[in-house]
mmCIF file of C-alpha atoms and ligand atoms in Angstrom:
data_model
loop_
_atom_site.group_PDB
_atom_site.id
_atom_site.type_symbol
_atom_site.label_atom_id
_atom_site.label_comp_id
_atom_site.label_asym_id
_atom_site.label_seq_id
_atom_site.Cartn_x
_atom_site.Cartn_y
_atom_site.Cartn_z
ATOM 1 C CA MET U 1 -20.065 10.251 -0.417
ATOM 2 C CA GLN U 2 -22.483 9.880 2.537
ATOM 3 C CA ARG U 3 -21.764 7.312 5.275
ATOM 4 C CA GLN U 4 -25.236 5.804 4.636
ATOM 5 C CA ALA U 5 -24.405 5.252 0.988
ATOM 6 C CA VAL U 6 -21.137 3.660 1.815
ATOM 7 C CA LEU U 7 -22.870 1.268 4.218
ATOM 8 C CA GLN U 8 -25.551 0.429 1.653
ATOM 9 C CA TRP U 9 -22.915 -0.481 -0.928
ATOM 10 C CA LEU U 10 -20.923 -2.610 1.564
ATOM 11 C CA ARG U 11 -24.236 -4.535 2.289
ATOM 12 C CA ALA U 12 -25.828 -4.452 -1.153
ATOM 13 C CA PRO U 13 -26.886 -7.783 -2.640
ATOM 14 C CA GLU U 14 -24.514 -9.269 -5.168
ATOM 15 C CA ASP U 15 -26.807 -8.725 -8.165
ATOM 16 C CA ARG U 16 -26.725 -4.923 -7.623
ATOM 17 C CA LEU U 17 -22.921 -4.643 -7.687
ATOM 18 C CA ASP U 18 -22.466 -4.153 -11.423
ATOM 19 C CA GLU U 19 -23.735 -0.661 -10.834
ATOM 20 C CA LEU U 20 -20.999 -0.030 -8.224
ATOM 21 C CA TRP U 21 -18.257 -1.445 -10.498
ATOM 22 C CA ALA U 22 -19.416 0.714 -13.417
ATOM 23 C CA ALA U 23 -19.466 3.887 -11.293
ATOM 24 C CA ALA U 24 -15.982 3.166 -9.889
ATOM 25 C CA ASP U 25 -14.611 2.341 -13.320
ATOM 26 C CA GLU U 26 -15.979 5.506 -14.842
ATOM 27 C CA CYS U 27 -14.721 7.645 -11.896
ATOM 28 C CA ARG U 28 -11.280 6.081 -12.413
ATOM 29 C CA ARG U 29 -11.308 6.834 -16.057
ATOM 30 C CA ALA U 30 -12.489 10.368 -15.676
ATOM 31 C CA HIS U 31 -10.006 11.338 -12.950
ATOM 32 C CA VAL U 32 -6.836 9.336 -13.484
ATOM 33 C CA GLY U 33 -7.340 8.041 -16.997
ATOM 34 C CA ASP U 34 -6.675 4.700 -18.642
ATOM 35 C CA ALA U 35 -2.973 4.493 -17.875
ATOM 36 C CA VAL U 36 -1.934 1.832 -15.389
ATOM 37 C CA HIS U 37 1.169 2.730 -13.417
ATOM 38 C CA LEU U 38 3.571 -0.044 -12.628
ATOM 39 C CA ARG U 39 5.830 0.183 -9.531
ATOM 40 C CA GLY U 40 8.695 -2.251 -8.825
ATOM 41 C CA LEU U 41 8.249 -3.595 -5.336
ATOM 42 C CA VAL U 42 11.404 -4.655 -3.555
ATOM 43 C CA GLU U 43 11.073 -6.200 -0.131
ATOM 44 C CA ILE U 44 14.332 -5.129 1.453
ATOM 45 C CA SER U 45 14.090 -6.827 4.880
ATOM 46 C CA SER U 46 11.947 -9.384 6.558
ATOM 47 C CA TYR U 47 13.071 -8.402 10.099
ATOM 48 C CA CYS U 48 10.302 -6.759 12.151
ATOM 49 C CA ALA U 49 10.433 -5.398 15.675
ATOM 50 C CA ARG U 50 6.592 -5.189 15.914
ATOM 51 C CA ASN U 51 3.999 -7.766 16.715
ATOM 52 C CA CYS U 52 0.901 -7.035 14.696
ATOM 53 C CA HIS U 53 -1.415 -9.946 15.395
ATOM 54 C CA TYR U 54 -2.247 -10.615 11.793
ATOM 55 C CA CYS U 55 1.155 -10.536 10.193
ATOM 56 C CA GLY U 56 3.573 -13.433 9.512
ATOM 57 C CA LEU U 57 6.591 -11.151 9.970
ATOM 58 C CA ARG U 58 5.783 -10.279 13.494
ATOM 59 C CA ALA U 59 8.756 -10.438 15.842
ATOM 60 C CA ASP U 60 7.366 -13.293 17.963
ATOM 61 C CA ASN U 61 6.987 -15.574 14.931
ATOM 62 C CA HIS U 62 10.148 -17.621 15.299
ATOM 63 C CA GLN U 63 9.221 -19.743 12.285
ATOM 64 C CA ALA U 64 9.690 -16.717 9.989
ATOM 65 C CA ARG U 65 12.975 -16.641 8.045
ATOM 66 C CA ARG U 66 14.671 -13.306 8.178
ATOM 67 C CA TYR U 67 16.833 -11.681 5.587
ATOM 68 C CA ARG U 68 18.155 -8.212 4.713
ATOM 69 C CA LEU U 69 19.092 -7.443 1.170
ATOM 70 C CA THR U 70 22.566 -6.029 0.360
ATOM 71 C CA VAL U 71 22.953 -2.711 -1.419
ATOM 72 C CA ALA U 72 24.099 -4.689 -4.487
ATOM 73 C CA GLU U 73 20.936 -6.871 -4.487
ATOM 74 C CA ILE U 74 18.701 -3.767 -4.153
ATOM 75 C CA MET U 75 20.595 -1.932 -6.967
ATOM 76 C CA HIS U 76 20.222 -4.926 -9.132
ATOM 77 C CA ALA U 77 16.392 -4.732 -8.617
ATOM 78 C CA ALA U 78 16.447 -1.028 -9.255
ATOM 79 C CA ARG U 79 18.232 -1.615 -12.621
ATOM 80 C CA GLN U 80 15.584 -4.301 -13.409
ATOM 81 C CA CYS U 81 12.900 -1.700 -12.569
ATOM 82 C CA VAL U 82 14.425 0.638 -15.090
ATOM 83 C CA ALA U 83 14.820 -2.029 -17.748
ATOM 84 C CA LEU U 84 11.209 -2.972 -17.397
ATOM 85 C CA GLY U 85 10.241 0.665 -17.931
ATOM 86 C CA TYR U 86 8.772 1.230 -14.401
ATOM 87 C CA GLY U 87 9.111 4.764 -13.102
ATOM 88 C CA THR U 88 8.994 4.018 -9.415
ATOM 89 C CA ILE U 89 10.751 1.646 -6.983
ATOM 90 C CA VAL U 90 8.993 0.772 -3.763
ATOM 91 C CA LEU U 91 11.272 -0.160 -0.873
ATOM 92 C CA GLN U 92 9.312 -2.154 1.641
ATOM 93 C CA ALA U 93 10.279 -3.820 4.879
ATOM 94 C CA GLY U 94 9.107 -4.753 8.369
ATOM 95 C CA GLU U 95 9.867 -2.219 11.084
ATOM 96 C CA ASP U 96 13.574 -3.124 11.027
ATOM 97 C CA TYR U 97 15.816 -0.761 13.051
ATOM 98 C CA GLY U 98 18.781 -2.619 11.507
ATOM 99 C CA LEU U 99 17.953 -0.506 8.441
ATOM 100 C CA THR U 100 19.536 2.607 9.924
ATOM 101 C CA GLN U 101 18.802 6.199 9.032
ATOM 102 C CA ASN U 102 22.150 6.713 7.245
ATOM 103 C CA TRP U 103 22.025 3.322 5.423
ATOM 104 C CA ILE U 104 18.616 4.116 4.005
ATOM 105 C CA ALA U 105 19.564 7.705 3.188
ATOM 106 C CA ASP U 106 22.705 6.568 1.273
ATOM 107 C CA LEU U 107 20.581 3.909 -0.546
ATOM 108 C CA ILE U 108 18.037 6.572 -1.636
ATOM 109 C CA ARG U 109 20.774 8.853 -2.861
ATOM 110 C CA LEU U 110 22.431 5.903 -4.804
ATOM 111 C CA ILE U 111 19.154 4.925 -6.477
ATOM 112 C CA LYS U 112 18.403 8.491 -7.381
ATOM 113 C CA HIS U 113 21.857 9.064 -8.748
ATOM 114 C CA ASP U 114 22.168 5.824 -10.729
ATOM 115 C CA THR U 115 18.555 5.503 -11.993
ATOM 116 C CA GLY U 116 16.451 8.615 -11.398
ATOM 117 C CA LEU U 117 13.555 6.418 -10.323
ATOM 118 C CA ALA U 118 10.862 7.864 -8.036
ATOM 119 C CA VAL U 119 11.447 6.247 -4.618
ATOM 120 C CA THR U 120 8.529 5.105 -2.390
ATOM 121 C CA LEU U 121 9.320 4.043 1.178
ATOM 122 C CA SER U 122 7.205 1.605 3.194
ATOM 123 C CA LEU U 123 9.371 1.029 6.289
ATOM 124 C CA GLY U 124 6.791 1.319 9.118
ATOM 125 C CA GLU U 125 6.572 3.863 11.920
ATOM 126 C CA ARG U 126 9.974 5.520 11.956
ATOM 127 C CA ARG U 127 11.267 8.452 13.901
ATOM 128 C CA PRO U 128 10.306 11.914 12.546
ATOM 129 C CA GLU U 129 13.947 12.780 12.179
ATOM 130 C CA GLU U 130 14.482 9.636 9.928
ATOM 131 C CA LEU U 131 11.514 10.525 7.791
ATOM 132 C CA ARG U 132 12.919 14.071 7.426
ATOM 133 C CA VAL U 133 16.416 12.865 6.485
ATOM 134 C CA TRP U 134 15.056 10.324 3.976
ATOM 135 C CA ARG U 135 12.912 12.978 2.325
ATOM 136 C CA SER U 136 15.988 15.227 2.049
ATOM 137 C CA ALA U 137 17.910 12.393 0.526
ATOM 138 C CA GLY U 138 15.368 12.278 -2.268
ATOM 139 C CA ALA U 139 12.604 9.911 -1.268
ATOM 140 C CA ASP U 140 9.392 10.882 -2.948
ATOM 141 C CA ARG U 141 6.577 8.972 -1.267
ATOM 142 C CA TYR U 142 5.770 7.021 1.916
ATOM 143 C CA LEU U 143 3.188 4.308 2.497
ATOM 144 C CA LEU U 144 1.822 3.623 5.973
ATOM 145 C CA ARG U 145 -1.561 1.989 6.306
ATOM 146 C CA PHE U 146 -3.679 2.951 9.323
ATOM 147 C CA GLU U 147 -5.053 -0.678 9.027
ATOM 148 C CA THR U 148 -8.225 0.068 10.930
ATOM 149 C CA SER U 149 -9.837 3.310 12.108
ATOM 150 C CA ASN U 150 -11.422 1.594 15.064
ATOM 151 C CA ALA U 151 -9.184 2.563 17.954
ATOM 152 C CA ALA U 152 -10.189 -0.377 20.145
ATOM 153 C CA LEU U 153 -9.650 -2.937 17.445
ATOM 154 C CA TYR U 154 -6.284 -1.275 16.475
ATOM 155 C CA ALA U 155 -5.165 -1.429 20.085
ATOM 156 C CA ARG U 156 -6.147 -5.112 20.395
ATOM 157 C CA LEU U 157 -4.173 -6.060 17.236
ATOM 158 C CA HIS U 158 -1.107 -3.885 17.639
ATOM 159 C CA PRO U 159 0.972 -4.288 20.825
ATOM 160 C CA ALA U 160 2.606 -0.949 21.492
ATOM 161 C CA ALA U 161 6.219 -0.359 20.320
ATOM 162 C CA ARG U 162 8.923 -0.561 22.932
ATOM 163 C CA THR U 163 9.784 3.152 22.706
ATOM 164 C CA PRO U 164 7.107 5.721 22.807
ATOM 165 C CA ARG U 165 6.458 7.490 19.514
ATOM 166 C CA PRO U 166 3.786 9.512 17.646
ATOM 167 C CA ASP U 167 0.838 7.286 16.717
ATOM 168 C CA ARG U 168 0.306 6.083 13.209
ATOM 169 C CA LEU U 169 -2.409 8.602 12.298
ATOM 170 C CA ALA U 170 -0.210 11.446 13.639
ATOM 171 C CA LEU U 171 2.549 10.410 11.265
ATOM 172 C CA LEU U 172 0.492 10.849 8.188
ATOM 173 C CA PRO U 173 0.160 14.665 8.386
ATOM 174 C CA MET U 174 3.825 14.848 9.376
ATOM 175 C CA LEU U 175 4.728 12.952 6.137
ATOM 176 C CA ARG U 176 2.610 15.370 4.153
ATOM 177 C CA GLU U 177 4.273 18.298 5.789
ATOM 178 C CA LEU U 178 7.649 16.971 4.861
ATOM 179 C CA GLY U 179 6.538 16.989 1.187
ATOM 180 C CA TYR U 180 6.096 13.275 0.697
ATOM 181 C CA GLU U 181 3.246 11.923 -1.409
ATOM 182 C CA VAL U 182 1.323 10.052 1.322
ATOM 183 C CA GLY U 183 -0.268 6.644 1.095
ATOM 184 C CA SER U 184 -2.399 4.822 3.615
ATOM 185 C CA GLY U 185 -5.184 2.293 3.823
ATOM 186 C CA ALA U 186 -6.901 -0.528 5.569
ATOM 187 C CA LEU U 187 -7.365 -4.245 5.826
ATOM 188 C CA VAL U 188 -10.637 -5.738 4.761
ATOM 189 C CA GLY U 189 -12.086 -8.390 7.042
ATOM 190 C CA LEU U 190 -9.922 -8.232 10.154
ATOM 191 C CA PRO U 191 -11.480 -10.366 12.792
ATOM 192 C CA GLY U 192 -13.697 -8.130 14.842
ATOM 193 C CA GLN U 193 -14.171 -5.514 12.071
ATOM 194 C CA THR U 194 -17.788 -4.595 11.409
ATOM 195 C CA HIS U 195 -19.311 -3.023 8.308
ATOM 196 C CA GLU U 196 -19.605 0.242 10.314
ATOM 197 C CA ASP U 197 -15.867 0.015 10.935
ATOM 198 C CA LEU U 198 -15.062 -0.502 7.262
ATOM 199 C CA ALA U 199 -17.337 2.361 6.260
ATOM 200 C CA ASN U 200 -15.385 4.583 8.712
ATOM 201 C CA ASP U 201 -12.090 3.304 7.247
ATOM 202 C CA LEU U 202 -13.204 4.282 3.757
ATOM 203 C CA LEU U 203 -14.477 7.695 4.793
ATOM 204 C CA LEU U 204 -11.234 8.292 6.674
ATOM 205 C CA LEU U 205 -9.320 7.771 3.392
ATOM 206 C CA GLY U 206 -11.261 10.838 2.077
ATOM 207 C CA GLU U 207 -10.624 12.910 5.182
ATOM 208 C CA LEU U 208 -6.880 12.212 4.992
ATOM 209 C CA ASP U 209 -6.906 13.411 1.388
ATOM 210 C CA LEU U 210 -4.391 10.644 0.422
ATOM 211 C CA ASP U 211 -2.251 10.446 -2.720
ATOM 212 C CA MET U 212 -2.158 6.683 -2.609
ATOM 213 C CA ILE U 213 -4.528 4.141 -1.116
ATOM 214 C CA GLY U 214 -4.011 0.468 -0.344
ATOM 215 C CA VAL U 215 -6.943 -1.752 0.574
ATOM 216 C CA GLY U 216 -6.498 -5.490 0.686
ATOM 217 C CA PRO U 217 -8.097 -8.556 2.197
ATOM 218 C CA PHE U 218 -6.813 -9.973 5.510
ATOM 219 C CA ILE U 219 -5.421 -13.440 4.804
ATOM 220 C CA PRO U 220 -4.869 -15.559 7.892
ATOM 221 C CA HIS U 221 -1.286 -16.663 8.611
ATOM 222 C CA PRO U 222 -1.070 -19.953 10.634
ATOM 223 C CA ASP U 223 1.874 -18.838 12.750
ATOM 224 C CA THR U 224 0.063 -15.722 14.124
ATOM 225 C CA PRO U 225 -2.483 -15.240 16.863
ATOM 226 C CA LEU U 226 -5.156 -14.697 14.103
ATOM 227 C CA GLY U 227 -4.096 -17.731 12.092
ATOM 228 C CA VAL U 228 -6.953 -19.870 13.210
ATOM 229 C CA ALA U 229 -9.533 -17.244 13.847
ATOM 230 C CA PRO U 230 -12.960 -18.293 12.649
ATOM 231 C CA CYS U 231 -14.635 -15.084 13.481
ATOM 232 C CA ASP U 232 -18.336 -14.838 13.652
ATOM 233 C CA ALA U 233 -18.759 -11.535 15.438
ATOM 234 C CA GLU U 234 -21.987 -9.822 14.744
ATOM 235 C CA ASP U 235 -21.794 -7.839 11.489
ATOM 236 C CA GLN U 236 -18.291 -9.166 10.853
ATOM 237 C CA VAL U 237 -16.808 -8.026 7.513
ATOM 238 C CA ARG U 238 -15.827 -10.944 5.340
ATOM 239 C CA ALA U 239 -12.229 -11.109 4.194
ATOM 240 C CA ASP U 240 -13.218 -12.231 0.715
ATOM 241 C CA GLU U 241 -12.758 -11.213 -2.845
ATOM 242 C CA LEU U 242 -16.089 -9.593 -3.348
ATOM 243 C CA THR U 243 -15.891 -7.460 -0.215
ATOM 244 C CA THR U 244 -12.464 -6.348 -1.262
ATOM 245 C CA TYR U 245 -13.796 -5.183 -4.601
ATOM 246 C CA ARG U 246 -16.557 -3.324 -2.843
ATOM 247 C CA ALA U 247 -13.978 -1.498 -0.676
ATOM 248 C CA LEU U 248 -11.730 -0.789 -3.615
ATOM 249 C CA ALA U 249 -14.592 0.644 -5.717
ATOM 250 C CA LEU U 250 -15.757 2.788 -2.787
ATOM 251 C CA ALA U 251 -12.233 4.034 -2.149
ATOM 252 C CA ARG U 252 -12.132 5.184 -5.770
ATOM 253 C CA LEU U 253 -15.489 7.032 -5.461
ATOM 254 C CA ILE U 254 -14.365 8.655 -2.186
ATOM 255 C CA CYS U 255 -10.895 9.634 -3.411
ATOM 256 C CA PRO U 256 -11.333 10.036 -7.195
ATOM 257 C CA ASP U 257 -7.733 11.328 -7.843
ATOM 258 C CA ALA U 258 -5.745 8.882 -5.757
ATOM 259 C CA ASN U 259 -3.392 6.182 -7.035
ATOM 260 C CA ILE U 260 -4.876 2.917 -6.016
ATOM 261 C CA PRO U 261 -3.167 -0.480 -6.632
ATOM 262 C CA ALA U 262 -4.761 -3.803 -7.265
ATOM 263 C CA THR U 263 -3.066 -5.486 -4.426
ATOM 264 C CA THR U 264 -1.034 -8.761 -4.310
ATOM 265 C CA ALA U 265 -3.335 -9.868 -1.530
ATOM 266 C CA LEU U 266 -6.283 -9.544 -3.884
ATOM 267 C CA ALA U 267 -4.360 -11.513 -6.491
ATOM 268 C CA THR U 268 -3.737 -14.158 -3.873
ATOM 269 C CA LEU U 269 -7.540 -14.703 -3.510
ATOM 270 C CA ASN U 270 -7.976 -14.958 -7.233
ATOM 271 C CA ARG U 271 -4.763 -15.650 -9.096
ATOM 272 C CA ALA U 272 -6.188 -15.724 -12.560
ATOM 273 C CA GLU U 273 -8.224 -12.490 -12.444
ATOM 274 C CA GLY U 274 -7.871 -10.643 -9.142
ATOM 275 C CA ARG U 275 -5.552 -7.849 -10.298
ATOM 276 C CA LEU U 276 -7.461 -7.407 -13.557
ATOM 277 C CA LEU U 277 -10.862 -7.224 -11.893
ATOM 278 C CA GLY U 278 -9.364 -4.780 -9.391
ATOM 279 C CA LEU U 279 -8.199 -2.615 -12.287
ATOM 280 C CA GLN U 280 -11.804 -2.640 -13.655
ATOM 281 C CA ARG U 281 -13.317 -1.724 -10.273
ATOM 282 C CA GLY U 282 -11.302 1.339 -9.333
ATOM 283 C CA ALA U 283 -7.642 0.487 -9.264
ATOM 284 C CA ASN U 284 -4.994 2.137 -11.565
ATOM 285 C CA VAL U 285 -1.752 0.730 -10.218
ATOM 286 C CA VAL U 286 0.018 -2.630 -10.125
ATOM 287 C CA MET U 287 3.154 -3.320 -8.151
ATOM 288 C CA PRO U 288 5.095 -6.251 -9.701
ATOM 289 C CA ASN U 289 7.433 -7.893 -7.304
ATOM 290 C CA LEU U 290 11.206 -7.414 -7.988
ATOM 291 C CA THR U 291 12.472 -9.012 -4.715
ATOM 292 C CA PRO U 292 15.272 -11.523 -5.654
ATOM 293 C CA ALA U 293 13.830 -15.040 -6.109
ATOM 294 C CA ALA U 294 15.981 -16.445 -3.268
ATOM 295 C CA GLN U 295 14.329 -14.202 -0.647
ATOM 296 C CA ARG U 296 10.829 -13.830 -2.130
ATOM 297 C CA GLU U 297 9.309 -16.688 -0.190
ATOM 298 C CA ASP U 298 10.632 -15.345 3.180
ATOM 299 C CA TYR U 299 8.631 -12.118 2.964
ATOM 300 C CA ALA U 300 5.633 -14.005 4.181
ATOM 301 C CA ILE U 301 3.231 -11.476 5.715
ATOM 302 C CA TYR U 302 0.587 -14.041 4.778
ATOM 303 C CA PRO U 303 0.952 -17.473 3.233
ATOM 304 C CA ASP U 304 1.129 -18.440 -0.343
ATOM 305 C CA LYS U 305 1.439 -14.887 -1.758
ATOM 306 C CA ALA U 306 0.505 -14.652 -5.417
ATOM 307 C CA CYS U 307 3.834 -13.262 -6.443
ATOM 308 C CA THR U 308 6.052 -15.909 -4.798
ATOM 309 C CA HIS U 309 6.978 -17.610 -7.963
ATOM 310 C CA GLU U 310 6.413 -14.860 -10.461
ATOM 311 C CA ASP U 311 9.411 -14.176 -12.712
ATOM 312 C CA PRO U 312 9.591 -10.341 -13.262
ATOM 313 C CA THR U 313 10.276 -10.479 -16.978
ATOM 314 C CA ALA U 314 7.672 -13.148 -17.709
ATOM 315 C CA TYR U 315 5.058 -11.457 -15.514
ATOM 316 C CA ASP U 316 5.809 -8.078 -17.080
ATOM 317 C CA ALA U 317 5.012 -9.489 -20.589
ATOM 318 C CA GLU U 318 1.875 -11.247 -19.331
ATOM 319 C CA LEU U 319 0.607 -8.094 -17.601
ATOM 320 C CA ARG U 320 1.267 -5.852 -20.693
ATOM 321 C CA ALA U 321 -0.706 -8.256 -22.836
ATOM 322 C CA GLN U 322 -3.557 -8.400 -20.331
ATOM 323 C CA LEU U 323 -3.651 -4.513 -19.963
ATOM 324 C CA SER U 324 -3.724 -4.134 -23.740
ATOM 325 C CA ALA U 325 -6.615 -6.643 -23.931
ATOM 326 C CA LEU U 326 -8.480 -4.486 -21.444
ATOM 327 C CA GLY U 327 -7.810 -1.385 -23.487
ATOM 328 C CA ARG U 328 -5.548 0.095 -20.842
ATOM 329 C CA SER U 329 -2.142 1.642 -21.497
ATOM 330 C CA VAL U 330 0.929 1.368 -19.390
ATOM 331 C CA GLY U 331 1.684 4.650 -17.496
ATOM 332 C CA LYS U 332 4.739 6.503 -18.567
ATOM 333 C CA GLY U 333 7.181 8.375 -16.332
ATOM 334 C CA ARG U 334 6.948 8.530 -12.508
ATOM 335 C CA GLY U 335 3.170 8.445 -12.229
ATOM 336 C CA ASP U 336 2.982 11.155 -9.501
ATOM 337 C CA SER U 337 -0.316 11.725 -7.764
ATOM 338 C CA LEU U 338 -2.423 14.515 -9.160
ATOM 339 C CA ARG U 339 -3.372 15.706 -5.663
ATOM 340 C CA TRP U 340 0.318 16.033 -4.837
ATOM 341 C CA ARG U 341 1.095 17.958 -7.967
ATOM 342 C CA GLN U 342 -1.807 20.366 -7.322
ATOM 343 C CA ARG U 343 -0.677 20.808 -3.722
ATOM 344 C CA HIS U 344 2.837 21.595 -4.776
ATOM 345 C CA ALA U 345 1.728 23.999 -7.382
ATOM 346 C CA ASN U 346 -0.362 25.778 -4.710
ATOM 347 C CA ARG U 347 2.603 25.775 -2.321
ATOM 348 C CA ARG U 348 4.885 27.351 -4.920
ATOM 349 C CA ARG U 349 2.262 29.953 -5.764
ATOM 350 C CA ASP U 350 1.850 30.845 -2.109
ATOM 351 C CA ASP U 351 5.576 31.077 -1.588
ATOM 352 C CA TYR U 352 5.755 33.357 -4.654
ATOM 353 C CA GLN U 353 2.958 35.574 -3.340
ATOM 354 C CA GLU U 354 4.569 35.797 0.058
ATOM 355 C CA ALA U 355 7.856 36.756 -1.516
ATOM 356 C CA SER U 356 6.500 39.420 -3.781
HETATM 357 N N1 5AD K 401 -3.154 -10.425 5.334
HETATM 358 C C1 5AD K 401 -3.213 -9.377 4.490
HETATM 359 N N2 5AD K 401 -2.469 -8.273 4.580
HETATM 360 C C2 5AD K 401 -1.574 -8.240 5.570
HETATM 361 N N3 5AD K 401 -0.695 -7.224 5.969
HETATM 362 C C3 5AD K 401 -0.012 -7.637 7.054
HETATM 363 N N4 5AD K 401 -0.488 -8.913 7.410
HETATM 364 C C4 5AD K 401 -1.457 -9.273 6.507
HETATM 365 C C5 5AD K 401 -2.273 -10.418 6.327
HETATM 366 N N5 5AD K 401 -2.238 -11.493 7.186
HETATM 367 C C6 5AD K 401 -0.586 -5.955 5.313
HETATM 368 C C7 5AD K 401 -0.703 -4.822 6.339
HETATM 369 C C8 5AD K 401 0.534 -4.032 6.119
HETATM 370 C C9 5AD K 401 0.948 -4.421 4.754
HETATM 371 C C10 5AD K 401 2.412 -4.248 4.445
HETATM 372 O O1 5AD K 401 0.612 -5.811 4.670
HETATM 373 O O2 5AD K 401 -1.866 -4.044 5.893
HETATM 374 O O3 5AD K 401 0.288 -2.641 6.144
HETATM 375 FE FE1 SF4 K 402 5.806 -5.732 11.092
HETATM 376 FE FE2 SF4 K 402 4.367 -4.489 9.284
HETATM 377 FE FE3 SF4 K 402 3.986 -7.046 9.766
HETATM 378 FE FE4 SF4 K 402 3.218 -5.268 11.612
HETATM 379 S S1 SF4 K 402 2.373 -5.543 9.515
HETATM 380 S S2 SF4 K 402 4.376 -7.155 12.093
HETATM 381 S S3 SF4 K 402 4.909 -3.759 11.346
HETATM 382 S S4 SF4 K 402 5.786 -6.221 8.951
#
């Protein structure tokens, strides 16, 4: 898709958008089909060493309550994931160095041994050696959003880590090289983000040839530097529902084969219909929250998250009924990315040709 076309859709008047939704929905159907893959999301730690200006878990937010789940709590959630028929568990946390290399590796091995689930990690910018060890332990996928492709805006919102490390964009090819399915994405409506920036973010998704894509609206958190940020910069992208659907639909058109969730942040903007509309405008994944109820509220990257009071079993029943009403099936098995499967088939073929 050309940059000009992306910009036009980002700025198109509301009454033209049905055309965009229809194109994204058709592209989704043709490339990844009608199945919606469900992934169980477990937020394993709310500690974070970083200080992203938009996020409620940032280290300097002393109001945030911090927890780390025990192995027993995580395994309980993993069994729940299996019982609900989900093929993937997503282990997400702030950048918490208390989650050590060996602890995570042992956890991955235990989950694999006991459940056979596909394991997705979303643990921030970790050392290349950790990423390698976790992949060897059996982790299948890694999510790391680049958040914004505008380097100056990124630098403004992300104070550097205390120890020098490869930058975020450099980690993505490294993850790919290690054999992970790779996910990334951006925030919609960060204060200071222009439509040109968002168009660049969306085009970058295509250049990175991602397996998974997460795009969600920025939601201000009152205990962060951006909590009270009425931002009227020129050409500022709005952090609203409609703009998020535009970005989602364009992400699908730019990356037809990717797995793209209807995010919780989107559901937070429209509790009744956000996820369902997302699924009809490009998305093909939902990530129901399986974090234990006692800690759920404390994983507050932004306030009032849609899933805070969702009971996994009740939400699962509701979601299945809604999907069936939309004429969509529930994905079976692990729901691997098509790109990843192709890439691995090619790799195996190349290895074979080299060997013979
Ligand atoms: N609003 C919306 N999304 C946020 N994230 C962090 N803070 C916020 C916020 N205030 C997103 C980031 C991060 C993901 C785990 O949560 O994009 O990558
Ligand atoms: Fe930490 Fe992630 Fe929040 Fe940044 S976005 S402060 S790395 S949890």
